[in-house]
Coordinates of C-alpha atoms and ligand atoms in Angstrom, one line a residue:
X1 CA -48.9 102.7 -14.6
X2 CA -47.7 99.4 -15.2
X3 CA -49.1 96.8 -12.9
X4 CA -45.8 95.3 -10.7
X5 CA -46.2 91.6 -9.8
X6 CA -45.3 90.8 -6.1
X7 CA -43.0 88.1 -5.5
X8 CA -43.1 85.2 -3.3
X9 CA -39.5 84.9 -1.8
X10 CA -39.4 81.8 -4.0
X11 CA -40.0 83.3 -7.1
X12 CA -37.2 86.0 -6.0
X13 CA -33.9 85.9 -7.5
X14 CA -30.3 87.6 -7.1
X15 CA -27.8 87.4 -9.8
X16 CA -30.4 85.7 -12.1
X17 CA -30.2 82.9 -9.8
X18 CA -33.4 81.7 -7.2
X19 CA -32.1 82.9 -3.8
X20 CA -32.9 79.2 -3.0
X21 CA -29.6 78.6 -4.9
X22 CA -27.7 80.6 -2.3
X23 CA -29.5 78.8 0.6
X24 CA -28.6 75.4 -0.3
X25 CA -24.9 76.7 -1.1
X26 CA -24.5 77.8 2.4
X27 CA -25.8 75.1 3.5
X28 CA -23.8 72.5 1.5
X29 CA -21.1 74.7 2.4
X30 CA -20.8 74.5 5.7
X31 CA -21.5 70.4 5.5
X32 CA -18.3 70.0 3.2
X33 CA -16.5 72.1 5.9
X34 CA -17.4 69.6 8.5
X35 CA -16.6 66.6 6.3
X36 CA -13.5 67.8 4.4
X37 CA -12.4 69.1 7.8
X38 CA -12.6 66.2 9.6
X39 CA -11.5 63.9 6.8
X40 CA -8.4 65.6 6.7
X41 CA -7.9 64.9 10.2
X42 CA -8.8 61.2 10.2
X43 CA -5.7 59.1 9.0
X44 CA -3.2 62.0 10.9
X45 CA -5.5 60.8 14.5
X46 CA -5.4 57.4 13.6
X47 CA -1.8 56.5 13.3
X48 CA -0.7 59.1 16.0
X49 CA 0.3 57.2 19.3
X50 CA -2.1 56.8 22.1
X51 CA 0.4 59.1 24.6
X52 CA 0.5 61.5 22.4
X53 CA 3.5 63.7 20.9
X54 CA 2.5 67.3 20.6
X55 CA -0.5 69.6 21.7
X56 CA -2.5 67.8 19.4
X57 CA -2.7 65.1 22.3
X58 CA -3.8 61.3 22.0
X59 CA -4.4 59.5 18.9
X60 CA -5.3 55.8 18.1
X61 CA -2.2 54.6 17.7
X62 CA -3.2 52.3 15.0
X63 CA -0.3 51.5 11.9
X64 CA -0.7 53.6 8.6
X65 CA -2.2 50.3 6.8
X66 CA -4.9 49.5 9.3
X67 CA -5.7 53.8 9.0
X68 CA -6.1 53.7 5.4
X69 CA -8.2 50.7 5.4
X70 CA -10.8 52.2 7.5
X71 CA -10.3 55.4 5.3
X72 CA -10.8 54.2 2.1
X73 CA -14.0 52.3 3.7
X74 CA -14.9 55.3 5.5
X75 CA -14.6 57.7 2.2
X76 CA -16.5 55.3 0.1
X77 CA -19.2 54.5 2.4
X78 CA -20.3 58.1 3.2
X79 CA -21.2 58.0 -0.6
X80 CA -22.5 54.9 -0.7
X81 CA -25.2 55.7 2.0
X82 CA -26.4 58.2 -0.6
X83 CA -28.7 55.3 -2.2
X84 CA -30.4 54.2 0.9
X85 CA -30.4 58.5 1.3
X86 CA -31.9 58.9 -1.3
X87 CA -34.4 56.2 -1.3
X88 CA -35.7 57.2 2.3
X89 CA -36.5 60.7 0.2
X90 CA -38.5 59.4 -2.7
X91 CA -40.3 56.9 -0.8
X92 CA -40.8 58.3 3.0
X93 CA -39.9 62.2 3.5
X94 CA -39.3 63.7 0.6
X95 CA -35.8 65.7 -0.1
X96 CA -36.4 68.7 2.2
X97 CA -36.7 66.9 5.3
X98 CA -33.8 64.4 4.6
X99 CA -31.8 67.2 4.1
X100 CA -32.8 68.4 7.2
X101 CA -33.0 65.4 9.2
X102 CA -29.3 64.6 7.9
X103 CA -28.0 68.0 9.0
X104 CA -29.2 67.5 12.5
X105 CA -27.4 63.6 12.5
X106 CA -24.2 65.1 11.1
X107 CA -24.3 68.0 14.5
X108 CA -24.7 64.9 16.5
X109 CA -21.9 63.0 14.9
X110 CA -19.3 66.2 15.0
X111 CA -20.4 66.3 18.4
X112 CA -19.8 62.8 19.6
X113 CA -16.3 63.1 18.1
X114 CA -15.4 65.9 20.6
X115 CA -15.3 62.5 22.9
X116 CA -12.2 61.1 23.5
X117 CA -13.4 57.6 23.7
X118 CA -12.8 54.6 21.2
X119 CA -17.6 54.1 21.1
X120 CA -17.3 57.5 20.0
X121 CA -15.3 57.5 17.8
X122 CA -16.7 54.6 15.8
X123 CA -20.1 55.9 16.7
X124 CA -19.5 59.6 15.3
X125 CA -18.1 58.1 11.6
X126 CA -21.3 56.0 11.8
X127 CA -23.6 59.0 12.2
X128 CA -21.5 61.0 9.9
X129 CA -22.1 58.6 7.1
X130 CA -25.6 58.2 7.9
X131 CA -25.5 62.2 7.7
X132 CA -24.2 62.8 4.7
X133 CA -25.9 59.8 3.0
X134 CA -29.4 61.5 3.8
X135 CA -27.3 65.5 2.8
X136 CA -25.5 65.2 0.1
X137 CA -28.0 63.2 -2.6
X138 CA -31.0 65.3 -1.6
X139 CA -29.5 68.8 -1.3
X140 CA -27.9 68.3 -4.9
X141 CA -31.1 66.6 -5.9
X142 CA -33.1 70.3 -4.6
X143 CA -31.3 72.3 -6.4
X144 CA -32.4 70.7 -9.5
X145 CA -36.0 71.3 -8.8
X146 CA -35.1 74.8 -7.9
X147 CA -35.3 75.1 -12.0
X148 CA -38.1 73.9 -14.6
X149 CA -37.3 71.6 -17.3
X150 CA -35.6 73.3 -20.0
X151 CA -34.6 75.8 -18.0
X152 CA -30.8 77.0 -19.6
X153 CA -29.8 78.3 -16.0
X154 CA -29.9 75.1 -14.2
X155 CA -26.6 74.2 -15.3
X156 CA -25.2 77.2 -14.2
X157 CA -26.8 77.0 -10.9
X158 CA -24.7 73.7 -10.7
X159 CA -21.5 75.3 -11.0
X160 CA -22.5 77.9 -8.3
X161 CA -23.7 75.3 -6.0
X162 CA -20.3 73.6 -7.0
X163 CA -18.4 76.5 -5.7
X164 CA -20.0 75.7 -2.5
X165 CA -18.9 72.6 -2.1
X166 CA -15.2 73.7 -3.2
X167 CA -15.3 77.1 -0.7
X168 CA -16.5 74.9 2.0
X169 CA -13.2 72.2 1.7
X170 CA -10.7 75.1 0.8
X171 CA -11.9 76.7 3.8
X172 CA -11.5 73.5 6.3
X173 CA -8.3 72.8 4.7
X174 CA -6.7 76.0 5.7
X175 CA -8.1 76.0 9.3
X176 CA -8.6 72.6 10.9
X177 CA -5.0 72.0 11.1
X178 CA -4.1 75.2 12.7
X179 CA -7.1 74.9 15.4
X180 CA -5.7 71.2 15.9
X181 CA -2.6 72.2 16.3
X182 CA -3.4 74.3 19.0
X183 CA -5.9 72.8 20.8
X184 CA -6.1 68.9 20.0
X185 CA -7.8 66.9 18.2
X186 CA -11.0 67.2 19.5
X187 CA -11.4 70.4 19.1
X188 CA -10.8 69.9 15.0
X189 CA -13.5 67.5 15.5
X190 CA -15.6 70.1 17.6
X191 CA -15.0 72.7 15.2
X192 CA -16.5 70.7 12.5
X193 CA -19.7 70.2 14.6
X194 CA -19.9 74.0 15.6
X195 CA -20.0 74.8 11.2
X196 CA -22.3 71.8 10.8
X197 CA -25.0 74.0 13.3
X198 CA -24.2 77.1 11.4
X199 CA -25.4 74.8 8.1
X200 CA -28.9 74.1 9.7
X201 CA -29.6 77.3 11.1
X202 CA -28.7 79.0 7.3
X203 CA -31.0 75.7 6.2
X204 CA -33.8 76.7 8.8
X205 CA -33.7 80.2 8.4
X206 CA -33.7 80.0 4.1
X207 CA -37.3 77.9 4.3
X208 CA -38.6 80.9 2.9
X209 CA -37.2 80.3 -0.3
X210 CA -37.3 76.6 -0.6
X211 CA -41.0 76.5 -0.4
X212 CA -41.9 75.0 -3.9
X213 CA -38.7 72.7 -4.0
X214 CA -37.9 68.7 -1.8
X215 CA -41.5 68.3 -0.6
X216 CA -42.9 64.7 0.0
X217 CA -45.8 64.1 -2.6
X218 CA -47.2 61.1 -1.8
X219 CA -48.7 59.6 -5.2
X220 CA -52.4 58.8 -5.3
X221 CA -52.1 56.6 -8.1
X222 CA -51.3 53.1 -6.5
X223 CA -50.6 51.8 -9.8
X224 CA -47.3 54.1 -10.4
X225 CA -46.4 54.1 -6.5
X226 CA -44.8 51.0 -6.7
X227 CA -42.6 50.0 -3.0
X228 CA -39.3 48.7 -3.4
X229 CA -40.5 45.5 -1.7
X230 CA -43.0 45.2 -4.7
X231 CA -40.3 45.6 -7.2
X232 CA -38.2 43.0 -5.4
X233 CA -41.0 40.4 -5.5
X234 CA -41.5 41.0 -9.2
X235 CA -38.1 39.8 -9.5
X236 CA -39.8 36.4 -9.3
X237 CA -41.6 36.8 -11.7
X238 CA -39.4 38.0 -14.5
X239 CA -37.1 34.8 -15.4
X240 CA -34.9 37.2 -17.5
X241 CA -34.1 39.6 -14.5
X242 CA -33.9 36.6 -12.1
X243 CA -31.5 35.2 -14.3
X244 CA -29.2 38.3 -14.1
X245 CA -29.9 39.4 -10.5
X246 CA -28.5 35.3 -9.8
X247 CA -25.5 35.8 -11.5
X248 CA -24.7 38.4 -9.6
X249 CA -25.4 37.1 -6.6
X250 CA -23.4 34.0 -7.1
X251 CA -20.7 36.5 -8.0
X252 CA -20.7 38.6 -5.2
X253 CA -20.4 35.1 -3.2
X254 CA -17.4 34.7 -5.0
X255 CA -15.8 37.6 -4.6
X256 CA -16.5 37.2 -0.7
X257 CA -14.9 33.9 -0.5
X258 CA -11.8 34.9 -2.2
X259 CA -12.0 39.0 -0.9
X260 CA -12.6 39.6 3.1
X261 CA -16.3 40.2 4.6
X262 CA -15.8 43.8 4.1
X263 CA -16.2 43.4 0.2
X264 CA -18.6 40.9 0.4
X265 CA -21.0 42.8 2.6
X266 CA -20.6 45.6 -0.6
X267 CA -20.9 43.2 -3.2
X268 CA -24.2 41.9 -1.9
X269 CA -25.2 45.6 -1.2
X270 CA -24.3 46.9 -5.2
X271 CA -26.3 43.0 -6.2
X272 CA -29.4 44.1 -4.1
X273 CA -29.6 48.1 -5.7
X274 CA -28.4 46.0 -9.7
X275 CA -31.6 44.2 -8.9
X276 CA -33.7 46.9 -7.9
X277 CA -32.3 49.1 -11.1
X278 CA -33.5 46.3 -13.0
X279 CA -36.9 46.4 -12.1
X280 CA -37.1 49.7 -12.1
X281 CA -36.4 49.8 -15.4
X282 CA -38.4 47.2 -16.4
X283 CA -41.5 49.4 -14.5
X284 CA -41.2 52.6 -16.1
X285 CA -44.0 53.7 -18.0
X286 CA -42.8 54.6 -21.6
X287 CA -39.3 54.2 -23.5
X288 CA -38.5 57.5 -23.7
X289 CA -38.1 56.7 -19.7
X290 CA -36.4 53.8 -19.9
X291 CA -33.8 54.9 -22.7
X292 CA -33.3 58.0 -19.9
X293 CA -32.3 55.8 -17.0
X294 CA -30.5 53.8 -19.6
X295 CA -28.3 56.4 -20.5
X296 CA -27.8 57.8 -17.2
X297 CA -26.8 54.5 -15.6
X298 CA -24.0 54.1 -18.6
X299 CA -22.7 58.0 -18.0
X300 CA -22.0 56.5 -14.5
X301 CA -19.5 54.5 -16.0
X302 CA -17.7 57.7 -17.0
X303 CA -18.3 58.4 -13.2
X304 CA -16.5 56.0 -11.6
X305 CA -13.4 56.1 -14.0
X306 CA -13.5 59.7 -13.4
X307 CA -12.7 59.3 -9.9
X308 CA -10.9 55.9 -10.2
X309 CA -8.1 58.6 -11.9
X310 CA -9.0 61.4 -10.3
X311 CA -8.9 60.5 -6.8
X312 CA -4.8 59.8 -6.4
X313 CA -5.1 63.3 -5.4
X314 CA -5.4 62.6 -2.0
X315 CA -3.4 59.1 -1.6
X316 CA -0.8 58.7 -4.6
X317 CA 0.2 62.3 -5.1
X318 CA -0.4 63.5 -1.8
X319 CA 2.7 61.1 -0.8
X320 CA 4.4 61.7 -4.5
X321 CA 4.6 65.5 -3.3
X322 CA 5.6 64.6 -0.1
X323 CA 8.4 62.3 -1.0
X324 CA 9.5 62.7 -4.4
X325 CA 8.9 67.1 -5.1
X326 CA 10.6 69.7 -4.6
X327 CA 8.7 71.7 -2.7
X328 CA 10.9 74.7 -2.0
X329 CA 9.6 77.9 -3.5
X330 CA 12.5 80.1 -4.9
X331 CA 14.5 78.8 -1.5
X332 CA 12.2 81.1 0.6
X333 CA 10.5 78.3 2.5
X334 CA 9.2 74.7 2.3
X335 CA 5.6 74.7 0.9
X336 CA 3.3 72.0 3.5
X337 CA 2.3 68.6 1.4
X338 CA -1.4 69.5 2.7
X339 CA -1.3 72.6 0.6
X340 CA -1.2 71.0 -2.6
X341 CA -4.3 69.6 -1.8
X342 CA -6.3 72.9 -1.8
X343 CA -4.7 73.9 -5.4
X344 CA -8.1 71.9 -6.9
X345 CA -10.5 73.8 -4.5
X346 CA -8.7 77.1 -5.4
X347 CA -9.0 76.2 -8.8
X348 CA -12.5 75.4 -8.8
X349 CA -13.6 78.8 -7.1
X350 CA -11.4 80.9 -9.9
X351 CA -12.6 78.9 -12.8
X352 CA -15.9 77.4 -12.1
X353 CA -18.0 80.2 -13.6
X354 CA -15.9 80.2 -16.7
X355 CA -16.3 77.2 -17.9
X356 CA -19.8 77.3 -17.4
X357 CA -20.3 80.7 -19.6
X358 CA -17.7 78.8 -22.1
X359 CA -20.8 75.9 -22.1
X360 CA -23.3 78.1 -21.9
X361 CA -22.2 80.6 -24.9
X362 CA -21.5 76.9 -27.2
X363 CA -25.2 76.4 -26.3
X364 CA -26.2 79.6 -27.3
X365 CA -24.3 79.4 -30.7
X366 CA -25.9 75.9 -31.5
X367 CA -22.7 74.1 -30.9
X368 CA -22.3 70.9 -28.7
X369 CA -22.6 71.1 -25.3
X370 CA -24.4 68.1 -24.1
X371 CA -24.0 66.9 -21.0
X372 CA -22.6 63.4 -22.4
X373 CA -20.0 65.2 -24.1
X374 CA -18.7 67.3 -21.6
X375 CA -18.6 64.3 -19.4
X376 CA -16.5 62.6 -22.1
X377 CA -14.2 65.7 -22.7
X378 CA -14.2 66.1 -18.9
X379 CA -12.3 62.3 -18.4
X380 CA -9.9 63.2 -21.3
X381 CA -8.8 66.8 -20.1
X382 CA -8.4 65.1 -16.7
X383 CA -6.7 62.4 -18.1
X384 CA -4.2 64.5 -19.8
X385 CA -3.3 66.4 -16.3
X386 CA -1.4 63.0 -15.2
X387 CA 0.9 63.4 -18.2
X388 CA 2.4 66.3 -16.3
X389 CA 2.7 63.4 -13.5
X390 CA 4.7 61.6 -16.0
X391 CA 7.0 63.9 -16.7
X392 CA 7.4 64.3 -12.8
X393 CA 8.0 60.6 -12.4
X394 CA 10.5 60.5 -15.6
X395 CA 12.4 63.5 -13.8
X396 CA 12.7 62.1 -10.6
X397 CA 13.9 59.1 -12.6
X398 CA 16.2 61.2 -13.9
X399 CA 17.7 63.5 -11.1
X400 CA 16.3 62.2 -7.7
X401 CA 13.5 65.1 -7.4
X402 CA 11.0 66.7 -9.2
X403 CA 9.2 70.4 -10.2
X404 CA 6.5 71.3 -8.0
X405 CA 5.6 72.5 -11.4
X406 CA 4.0 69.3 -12.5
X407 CA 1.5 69.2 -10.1
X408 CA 0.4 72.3 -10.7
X409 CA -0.2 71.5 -13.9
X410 CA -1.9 68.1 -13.3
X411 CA -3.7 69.5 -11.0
X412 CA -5.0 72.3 -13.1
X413 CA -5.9 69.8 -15.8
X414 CA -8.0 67.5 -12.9
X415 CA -9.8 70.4 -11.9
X416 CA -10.9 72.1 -15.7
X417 CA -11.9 68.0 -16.3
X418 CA -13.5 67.8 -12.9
X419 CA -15.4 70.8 -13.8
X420 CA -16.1 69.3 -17.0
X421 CA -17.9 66.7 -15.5
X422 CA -19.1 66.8 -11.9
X423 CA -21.2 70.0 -11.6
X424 CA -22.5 69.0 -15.2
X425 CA -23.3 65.3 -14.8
X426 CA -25.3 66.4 -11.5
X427 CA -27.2 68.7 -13.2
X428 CA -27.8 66.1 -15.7
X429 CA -29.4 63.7 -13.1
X430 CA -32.3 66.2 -12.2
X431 CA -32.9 66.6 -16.2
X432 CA -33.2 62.8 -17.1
X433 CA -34.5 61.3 -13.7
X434 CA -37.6 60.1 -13.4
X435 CA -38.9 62.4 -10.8
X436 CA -40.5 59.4 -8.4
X437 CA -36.9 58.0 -8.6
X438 CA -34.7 61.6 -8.9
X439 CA -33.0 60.7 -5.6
X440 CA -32.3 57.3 -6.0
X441 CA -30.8 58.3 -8.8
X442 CA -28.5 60.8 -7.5
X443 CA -27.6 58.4 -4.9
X444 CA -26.7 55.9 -7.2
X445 CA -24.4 58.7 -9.0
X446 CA -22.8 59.5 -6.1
X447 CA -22.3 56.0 -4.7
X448 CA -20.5 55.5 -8.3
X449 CA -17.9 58.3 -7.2
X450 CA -17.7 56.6 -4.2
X451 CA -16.6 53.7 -5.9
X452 CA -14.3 55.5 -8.1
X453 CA -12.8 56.2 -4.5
X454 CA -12.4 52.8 -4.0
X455 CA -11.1 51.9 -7.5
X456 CA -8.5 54.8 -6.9
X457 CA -7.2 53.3 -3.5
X458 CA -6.5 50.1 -5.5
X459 CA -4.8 51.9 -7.9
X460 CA -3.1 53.7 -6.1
X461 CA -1.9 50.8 -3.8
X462 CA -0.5 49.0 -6.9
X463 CA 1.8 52.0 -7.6
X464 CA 4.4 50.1 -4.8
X465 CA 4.7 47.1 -7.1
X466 CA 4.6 49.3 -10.7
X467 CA 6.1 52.0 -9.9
X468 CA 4.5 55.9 -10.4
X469 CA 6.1 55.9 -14.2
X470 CA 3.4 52.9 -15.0
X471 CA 0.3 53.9 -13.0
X472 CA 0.9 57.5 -14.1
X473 CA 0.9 56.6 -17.9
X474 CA -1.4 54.2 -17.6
X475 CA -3.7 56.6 -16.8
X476 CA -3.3 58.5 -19.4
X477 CA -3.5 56.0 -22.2
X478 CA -6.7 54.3 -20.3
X479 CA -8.7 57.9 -19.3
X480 CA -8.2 59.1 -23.0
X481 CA -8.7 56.4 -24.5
X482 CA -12.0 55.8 -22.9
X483 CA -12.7 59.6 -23.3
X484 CA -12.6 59.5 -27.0
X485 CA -14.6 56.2 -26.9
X486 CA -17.4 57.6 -25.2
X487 CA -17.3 60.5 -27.7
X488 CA -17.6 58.1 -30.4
X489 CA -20.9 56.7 -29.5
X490 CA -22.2 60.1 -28.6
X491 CA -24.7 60.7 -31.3
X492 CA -26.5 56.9 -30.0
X493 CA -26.3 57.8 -26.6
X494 CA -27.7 61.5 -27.1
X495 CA -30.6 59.6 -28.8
X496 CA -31.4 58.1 -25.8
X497 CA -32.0 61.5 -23.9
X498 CA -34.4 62.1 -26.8
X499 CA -33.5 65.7 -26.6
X500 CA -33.5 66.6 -22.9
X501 CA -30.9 69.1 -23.7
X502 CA -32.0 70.5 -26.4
X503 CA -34.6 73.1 -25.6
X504 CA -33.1 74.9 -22.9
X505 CA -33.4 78.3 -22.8
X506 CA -34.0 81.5 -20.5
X507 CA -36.7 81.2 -18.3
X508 CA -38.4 83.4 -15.5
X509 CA -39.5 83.7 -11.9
X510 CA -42.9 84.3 -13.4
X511 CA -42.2 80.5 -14.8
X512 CA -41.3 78.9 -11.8
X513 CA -44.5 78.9 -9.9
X514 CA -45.3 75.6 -8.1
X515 CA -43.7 73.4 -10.0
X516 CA -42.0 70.2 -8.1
X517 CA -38.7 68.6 -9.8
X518 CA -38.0 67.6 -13.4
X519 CA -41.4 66.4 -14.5
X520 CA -40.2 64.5 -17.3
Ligands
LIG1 N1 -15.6 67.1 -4.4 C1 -17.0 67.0 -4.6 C2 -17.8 67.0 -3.3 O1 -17.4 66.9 -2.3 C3 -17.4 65.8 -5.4 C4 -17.3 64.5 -4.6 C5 -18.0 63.4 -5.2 O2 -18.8 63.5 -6.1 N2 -17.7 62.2 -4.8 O3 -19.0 67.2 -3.4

């Protein structure tokens, strides 16, 4: 009789996936529930007026301007606080525990939104932010170690955990507002707290299966555990990186003069992690490390243009398809502007797999399928969505209204690119990090999309001086244009991963034994 093999409940897996996989999607889950949930709320409580005009009681009171100006802060800080997120797990706690820790903030800053007063308010977005700074990085950072290098199904585990994230805000989207509407405000905000809880228990309870993945290991060699205060001081002594880290400074005093304190404070913040970067760089051990970082740090370029574009969704077309579409569907009824805004979730859940079997079969065949490339192609498909938001704009030109058809379209296009290139370049992060700096790293990406957020408020906002014909187009040119440009130097940059990519293949439970992230 052959000899069976017991599993640990690490080692098990369902669907040819680690169950861990299915942990950390209910937990990521439930936190995109909270935040998408209570981010749809936000502006809609902000700018209602403090007496109140429906069973959605009190709101702020404050004008559309001064609500979108704390939003746009508010939606690119939560990434932001990914770095210092991250950080705290490489250096301090490790990924499991920041997860963890971060969960348990977030249930405290649902909770304290439930309040009705002004401290708790500001109080709950500040523990929100420092919640999902410490969440999102780490969790996205775990699933990566739930794979060895090489292994072919990490990138699919990316697109499942990706469905997560997508079932999670399709999910808040369809309920918040109806609980609102019913019972307040608050008790959107409460409900956002109550699926926070049911995150961390799922997270507590699916230990078993995380065993091997996020742990804190402390390095014994003092040589390669370098603090970030150490790398700071050898700033001084590096003229070259002085020299750079200076100009950038003197820069972001600049920008502060001429911008408001808000931008200045980031500025500062984005010259202090430049800095570190640097020496970071300068530190690792070998070049095949330093041509990885290299070539991760420029794919964040592709990052935040993604976003820059991709991001009208919620300010630019959200008030396109409220003002200038026809939303009336064969004259039966009046489709909700809010809806249009879960047609890229939905999209995601239906077509999420596919694509990733459509990558995975071009790998199998020995075609391209690098990570850099689908990135690339991921900014141009994207791209090419917003010429159905030039045909919109040239109808409404034209006739006063336009197809709910186009956005449809565009937004088919942003989700096939967004699936291009999000899942994907977060699996790449875990492949090419250097595992004493993986989080960081992934903090960094996602601080990038959160300043592709930013990028697309300002964008966006110019669209009242343009016009929608110019911005719209413009994005199209721009997006393809650096698409193809980034496909151009492909073979270079691919190089520079010094073929991460290109000996994945099937690999088993039996594998997977104590083995701690990417140990590149
Ligand atoms: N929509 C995705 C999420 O919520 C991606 C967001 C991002 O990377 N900024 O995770």
């Amino acid at each position: 009789m052959a000899a069976t093999t017991v599993l640990k409940p690490h080692q098990k897996e369902l669907f040819g996936q680690p169950i861990g996989l299915y942990i950390l999607f209910l937990t990521e889950m439930w936190e995109r529930f909270s935040y998408y949930g209570m981010r749809a709320l936000l502006v809609l409580y902000m700018t209602t007026s403090t007496l109140g005009d429906d069973a959605r009681g009190a709101g702020l009171g404050w004008t559309s301007k001064e609500a979108l100006a704390l939003y746009g802060w508010y939606t690119m800080l939560v990434y932001v606080m990914s770095i210092p997120g991250g950080m705290i797990a490489d250096k301090l706690i490790g990924q499991k525990k920041a997860v963890l820790f971060g969960a348990i903030i977030l249930c405290i800053g649902h909770g304290v939104l439930v309040m009705t007063d002004i401290w708790a308010f500001y109080t709950g977005l500040g523990l929100v932010i420092l919640g999902v700074g410490l969440l999102k990085p780490n969790i996205s950072t775990m699933v990566g170690g739930l794979y060895k290098q090489g292994d072919i199904r990490r990138d699919k585990g990316f697109s499942i955990f990706y469905i997560g994230i997508n079932l999670g805000s399709l999910l808040a989207t369809m309920i918040v507002g109806g609980v609102v509407a019913k019972w307040g405000w608050h008790a959107g905000f409460g409900l956002a707290g109550i699926v926070m809880l049911l995150g961390l228990i799922n997270y507590i309870a699916g230990q078993k299966y995380l065993t091997q993945v996020g742990n804190f290991v402390p390095s014994t060699n003092d040589e390669n555990d370098v603090s970030y205060g150490k790398l700071y001081s050898r700033l001084f002594t590096s003229p070259k990186q002085l020299l750079y880290a200076g100009a950038l400074l003197i820069a972001s005093i600049v920008g502060w003069y001429f911008m408001d304190w808000g931008y200045g404070m980031l500025f500062l913040f984005l010259t202090a992690i430049a800095a570190l970067l640097m020496m970071i760089y300068k530190e690792l051990e070998t070049q095949v490390y330093k041509d990885r970082f290299m070539v991760l740090l420029l794919s964040f370029i592709m990052v935040i243009i993604f976003w820059g574009a991709f991001e009208q969704a919620g300010g630019l077309m959200n008030l396109y398809t409220d003002t200038k579409t026809d939303r009336n569907l064969f004259g039966w009824f009046e489709i909700p502007t809010v809806m249009y805004q879960s047609l890229n979730a939905g999209f995601i859940i239906l077509f999420a797999t596919l694509v990733a079997s459509i990558w995975a079969k071009r790998k199998l065949k020995g075609k391209e399928a690098s990570s850099l490339f689908k990135m690339a192609l991921g900014i141009i498909i994207m791209g090419f969505g917003f010429l159905f938001m030039v045909f919109a704009a040239m109808q409404f030109e034209k006739s006063g209204t336009s197809s709910m058809i186009w956005l449809v379209l565009a937004y088919f296009f942003h989700t096939i690119g967004e699936l291009c290139i999000s899942p994907v370049a977060l699996s790449f992060i875990t492949k090419l990090a250097p595992a004493k700096y993986a989080s960081l790293m992934m903090g960094v990406y996602f601080a990038a999309t959160g300043l592709g957020n930013k990028v697309a408020g300002i964008v966006g906002e110019s669209a009242s001086e343009f016009g929608e014909l110019t911005i719209f187009s413009g994005i199209v040119i721009f997006t393809v244009i650096v698409g193809i440009l980034f496909i151009m130097i492909l073979k270079p940059l691919k190089r520079l991963t010094h073929g991460v990519e290109e000996s994945e293949r099937m690999m088993h439970s039996d594998e997977t034994e104590g083995f701690e992230l990417a140990d590149n």
